[in-house]
Amino acid sequence: MFTSYFFIACVKIYCNMKNKLILSLLIACGVLFSTNAQAQGDQGEQVFTLDAGFSVTGGLIKAVFDDNPTFDSTGTLVPGGSSVSGGPAIVLGWDMGLSERWSIGAIVTTQGWSGDAANSFINSDGNWVDETVNFKLRRNNVSICPKIHYGNGDNVDLYSGLRVGYVFWNSSIESNDPAYNLLEDFASGGRVNFGLTLFGGRFYVNDNLGLNFELNMGAPFLFGAGLNWKLT
């Protein structure tokens, strides 16, 4: 019964989203999880994870430059372009079992991007300046992650859950243009994040070591995979 309430609440939270496929998946999962499947975790059991997580943020950064073409002093469009590179998010996680079905945990993540882009502006002397903007961006996150576990088998742990935390950025942007603000949405401040783990799984090769994956909605990553170590 508690499981059904959990997923009904999740659907209500995301009911304003237009992606019918995702909503259908949530409803289907809610029906599945309301069955009497045996949970994997035990009370007091701890699991540590090391994952690589993937997001769409790098593509969004690239799109910022693609949507802002470069013009010369006569207003003519000139070749500009940008270069953006980055790796996956590094995700450190920890979970502790509260019961056979519920656990509470936390994750810490970091992910970085760097690159350069063409920029043109008129300086304080009234001269037209062409420059290359070099930048480095790093997104960090700390989240609390309650989970519900389900599934059968001593070597398999399937779960879903929530992620509530805070995203904050570190940045270095080298530009002589005082009005340069293309990256301001990524490079400053922070925000509270709320996400949903749609589906995750841990598959153990022995009593302690296992492989895992997660499919998520929201920051700081959408898909992740890696290793986990269980303390029993």
Short mmCIF file of C-alpha atoms in Angstrom, two decimals:
data_model
loop_
_atom_site.label_atom_id
_atom_site.label_comp_id
_atom_site.label_asym_id
_atom_site.label_seq_id
_atom_site.Cartn_x
_atom_site.Cartn_y
_atom_site.Cartn_z
CA MET A 1 0.00 0.00 0.00
CA PHE A 2 2.80 2.41 0.88
CA THR A 3 4.40 1.62 -2.47
CA SER A 4 1.25 2.56 -4.38
CA TYR A 5 1.01 5.88 -2.52
CA PHE A 6 4.67 6.59 -3.31
CA PHE A 7 4.25 6.29 -7.06
CA ILE A 8 0.88 8.04 -7.14
CA ALA A 9 2.61 11.00 -5.49
CA CYS A 10 5.42 10.88 -8.07
CA VAL A 11 2.94 10.93 -10.94
CA LYS A 12 1.11 13.91 -9.44
CA ILE A 13 4.39 15.83 -9.07
CA TYR A 14 5.18 15.37 -12.76
CA CYS A 15 1.61 15.60 -14.06
CA ASN A 16 2.35 18.96 -15.65
CA MET A 17 4.96 17.43 -17.95
CA LYS A 18 3.92 16.82 -21.54
CA ASN A 19 5.93 13.68 -22.12
CA LYS A 20 3.19 11.04 -22.17
CA LEU A 21 5.71 8.25 -22.59
CA ILE A 22 7.39 9.05 -19.28
CA LEU A 23 4.07 9.34 -17.47
CA SER A 24 2.97 6.01 -18.89
CA LEU A 25 6.19 4.45 -17.62
CA LEU A 26 5.59 5.85 -14.13
CA ILE A 27 2.05 4.45 -14.02
CA ALA A 28 3.21 1.04 -15.24
CA CYS A 29 5.96 1.00 -12.62
CA GLY A 30 3.44 1.92 -9.92
CA VAL A 31 1.31 -1.11 -10.78
CA LEU A 32 4.36 -3.37 -10.78
CA PHE A 33 5.75 -2.08 -7.50
CA SER A 34 2.42 -2.50 -5.65
CA THR A 35 2.79 -6.28 -5.88
CA ASN A 36 4.26 -8.40 -3.09
CA ALA A 37 7.70 -8.81 -4.65
CA GLN A 38 10.45 -9.59 -2.15
CA ALA A 39 12.75 -6.62 -1.49
CA GLN A 40 16.51 -6.99 -1.68
CA GLY A 41 17.89 -4.72 1.06
CA ASP A 42 18.16 -5.41 4.82
CA GLN A 43 17.96 -2.99 7.70
CA GLY A 44 21.34 -1.39 8.36
CA GLU A 45 22.87 -2.69 5.13
CA GLN A 46 25.14 -0.10 3.46
CA VAL A 47 26.04 0.18 -0.23
CA PHE A 48 28.70 2.48 -1.72
CA THR A 49 28.67 3.30 -5.44
CA LEU A 50 31.01 4.87 -7.99
CA ASP A 51 29.33 5.78 -11.26
CA ALA A 52 29.71 7.72 -14.48
CA GLY A 53 26.61 9.80 -15.22
CA PHE A 54 25.49 11.34 -18.50
CA SER A 55 23.34 14.43 -19.08
CA VAL A 56 22.27 16.79 -21.88
CA THR A 57 23.90 19.89 -20.35
CA GLY A 58 26.87 19.85 -22.74
CA GLY A 59 24.47 19.97 -25.67
CA LEU A 60 22.62 22.88 -24.09
CA ILE A 61 25.87 24.82 -23.69
CA LYS A 62 26.69 24.19 -27.35
CA ALA A 63 23.18 25.30 -28.35
CA VAL A 64 23.69 28.64 -26.59
CA PHE A 65 26.45 29.52 -29.06
CA ASP A 66 24.61 28.13 -32.07
CA ASP A 67 21.66 30.41 -31.27
CA ASN A 68 23.90 33.51 -31.07
CA PRO A 69 25.74 33.93 -34.42
CA THR A 70 28.67 36.34 -34.84
CA PHE A 71 28.35 39.55 -36.90
CA ASP A 72 31.03 41.99 -38.06
CA SER A 73 30.94 45.80 -37.70
CA THR A 74 28.74 46.12 -40.80
CA GLY A 75 26.18 43.67 -39.48
CA THR A 76 27.26 40.89 -41.85
CA LEU A 77 27.14 37.34 -40.56
CA VAL A 78 30.66 35.91 -40.30
CA PRO A 79 31.87 32.39 -39.50
CA GLY A 80 32.08 32.00 -35.76
CA GLY A 81 31.50 28.64 -34.19
CA SER A 82 32.40 27.20 -30.85
CA SER A 83 34.11 24.22 -29.30
CA VAL A 84 32.65 22.52 -26.22
CA SER A 85 34.07 19.39 -24.61
CA GLY A 86 33.45 17.61 -21.36
CA GLY A 87 33.32 14.26 -19.67
CA PRO A 88 30.64 12.39 -17.74
CA ALA A 89 29.60 13.27 -14.23
CA ILE A 90 31.55 11.47 -11.52
CA VAL A 91 29.03 10.18 -9.00
CA LEU A 92 29.83 8.98 -5.47
CA GLY A 93 26.86 7.44 -3.66
CA TRP A 94 25.93 5.84 -0.37
CA ASP A 95 22.75 4.05 0.76
CA MET A 96 21.67 2.57 4.08
CA GLY A 97 18.78 0.15 4.40
CA LEU A 98 15.94 1.23 6.68
CA SER A 99 13.97 -1.96 6.11
CA GLU A 100 13.69 -4.70 3.52
CA ARG A 101 11.92 -2.27 1.19
CA TRP A 102 13.13 1.26 2.03
CA SER A 103 16.54 2.92 2.15
CA ILE A 104 17.96 6.42 2.50
CA GLY A 105 21.11 7.64 0.82
CA ALA A 106 23.06 10.51 -0.68
CA ILE A 107 25.08 11.31 -3.80
CA VAL A 108 27.83 13.80 -4.55
CA THR A 109 28.53 14.57 -8.22
CA THR A 110 30.81 16.79 -10.29
CA GLN A 111 30.92 17.33 -14.06
CA GLY A 112 33.01 19.75 -16.10
CA TRP A 113 33.04 21.35 -19.56
CA SER A 114 35.52 23.61 -21.35
CA GLY A 115 35.76 25.28 -24.72
CA ASP A 116 36.01 28.47 -26.71
CA ALA A 117 33.72 30.61 -28.82
CA ALA A 118 33.95 33.58 -31.18
CA ASN A 119 32.66 36.92 -29.92
CA SER A 120 32.56 40.44 -31.39
CA PHE A 121 31.77 43.68 -29.59
CA ILE A 122 32.42 47.43 -29.53
CA ASN A 123 34.77 48.43 -26.72
CA SER A 124 34.71 51.61 -24.62
CA ASP A 125 36.84 53.43 -27.24
CA GLY A 126 34.27 52.75 -29.94
CA ASN A 127 36.46 50.17 -31.70
CA TRP A 128 35.20 46.87 -33.07
CA VAL A 129 36.85 43.92 -31.32
CA ASP A 130 36.90 40.28 -32.38
CA GLU A 131 37.91 37.86 -29.66
CA THR A 132 37.93 34.23 -28.69
CA VAL A 133 36.22 33.54 -25.38
CA ASN A 134 37.76 30.71 -23.38
CA PHE A 135 35.67 29.17 -20.64
CA LYS A 136 35.57 26.40 -18.07
CA LEU A 137 32.39 25.33 -16.32
CA ARG A 138 31.88 22.82 -13.53
CA ARG A 139 28.55 21.69 -12.14
CA ASN A 140 28.45 20.14 -8.67
CA ASN A 141 25.57 18.55 -6.83
CA VAL A 142 24.73 17.12 -3.42
CA SER A 143 21.43 15.23 -3.10
CA ILE A 144 19.52 13.13 -0.58
CA CYS A 145 18.05 9.99 -2.17
CA PRO A 146 15.26 7.96 -0.54
CA LYS A 147 14.59 4.72 -2.42
CA ILE A 148 12.09 1.90 -2.56
CA HIS A 149 13.48 -1.56 -3.36
CA TYR A 150 11.75 -4.50 -5.04
CA GLY A 151 12.61 -7.60 -7.00
CA ASN A 152 13.63 -11.19 -6.34
CA GLY A 153 16.96 -12.96 -6.03
CA ASP A 154 19.94 -12.69 -3.73
CA ASN A 155 22.09 -11.15 -6.47
CA VAL A 156 19.67 -8.53 -7.79
CA ASP A 157 18.46 -5.27 -6.21
CA LEU A 158 15.95 -3.21 -8.20
CA TYR A 159 14.78 0.19 -6.99
CA SER A 160 13.24 3.57 -7.72
CA GLY A 161 13.30 6.78 -5.72
CA LEU A 162 13.60 10.52 -5.37
CA ARG A 163 16.55 12.95 -5.43
CA VAL A 164 16.39 16.25 -3.56
CA GLY A 165 19.47 18.44 -3.35
CA TYR A 166 21.35 21.49 -4.52
CA VAL A 167 23.20 22.24 -7.78
CA PHE A 168 25.96 24.85 -7.80
CA TRP A 169 28.43 26.00 -10.45
CA ASN A 170 32.09 27.03 -10.60
CA SER A 171 33.23 28.91 -13.71
CA SER A 172 36.10 30.67 -15.42
CA ILE A 173 35.20 32.83 -18.44
CA GLU A 174 37.90 34.84 -20.20
CA SER A 175 36.36 37.69 -22.18
CA ASN A 176 37.17 41.38 -22.63
CA ASP A 177 33.52 42.12 -23.36
CA PRO A 178 31.90 43.54 -20.20
CA ALA A 179 28.46 42.67 -21.56
CA TYR A 180 29.26 39.03 -22.38
CA ASN A 181 26.51 36.96 -20.77
CA LEU A 182 25.88 33.91 -22.95
CA LEU A 183 26.88 31.55 -20.15
CA GLU A 184 25.33 33.38 -17.21
CA ASP A 185 22.63 30.76 -16.74
CA PHE A 186 25.30 28.08 -16.33
CA ALA A 187 28.11 30.02 -14.68
CA SER A 188 26.58 31.68 -11.66
CA GLY A 189 24.67 30.80 -8.53
CA GLY A 190 22.90 27.60 -7.74
CA ARG A 191 19.46 26.11 -7.34
CA VAL A 192 17.54 23.41 -5.53
CA ASN A 193 17.12 20.29 -7.65
CA PHE A 194 14.32 17.77 -7.53
CA GLY A 195 14.64 14.57 -9.53
CA LEU A 196 13.17 11.11 -9.90
CA THR A 197 14.98 7.80 -10.25
CA LEU A 198 12.64 6.02 -12.62
CA PHE A 199 14.46 2.70 -12.47
CA GLY A 200 17.75 1.41 -11.10
CA GLY A 201 19.39 -1.95 -10.62
CA ARG A 202 22.33 -3.52 -8.84
CA PHE A 203 23.63 -6.90 -9.94
CA TYR A 204 26.11 -8.60 -7.63
CA VAL A 205 28.87 -10.90 -8.83
CA ASN A 206 29.59 -12.00 -5.24
CA ASP A 207 28.44 -11.09 -1.72
CA ASN A 208 29.85 -7.58 -1.94
CA LEU A 209 30.84 -6.44 -5.46
CA GLY A 210 28.30 -5.55 -8.10
CA LEU A 211 27.45 -3.56 -11.22
CA ASN A 212 24.70 -0.96 -11.32
CA PHE A 213 22.76 1.40 -13.55
CA GLU A 214 20.16 4.17 -13.11
CA LEU A 215 17.66 5.88 -15.39
CA ASN A 216 16.73 9.28 -13.95
CA MET A 217 14.67 12.37 -14.61
CA GLY A 218 16.27 15.70 -13.67
CA ALA A 219 19.68 16.94 -12.54
CA PRO A 220 22.46 16.04 -12.08
CA PHE A 221 22.42 13.15 -14.61
CA LEU A 222 19.90 11.20 -16.66
CA PHE A 223 21.67 7.86 -17.06
CA GLY A 224 24.46 6.43 -14.96
CA ALA A 225 26.33 3.15 -14.63
CA GLY A 226 29.20 1.88 -12.52
CA LEU A 227 30.25 -0.27 -9.57
CA ASN A 228 28.85 -0.81 -6.11
CA TRP A 229 30.23 -2.35 -2.92
CA LYS A 230 27.92 -3.73 -0.23
CA LEU A 231 28.82 -3.89 3.44
CA THR A 232 26.92 -6.70 5.14
#
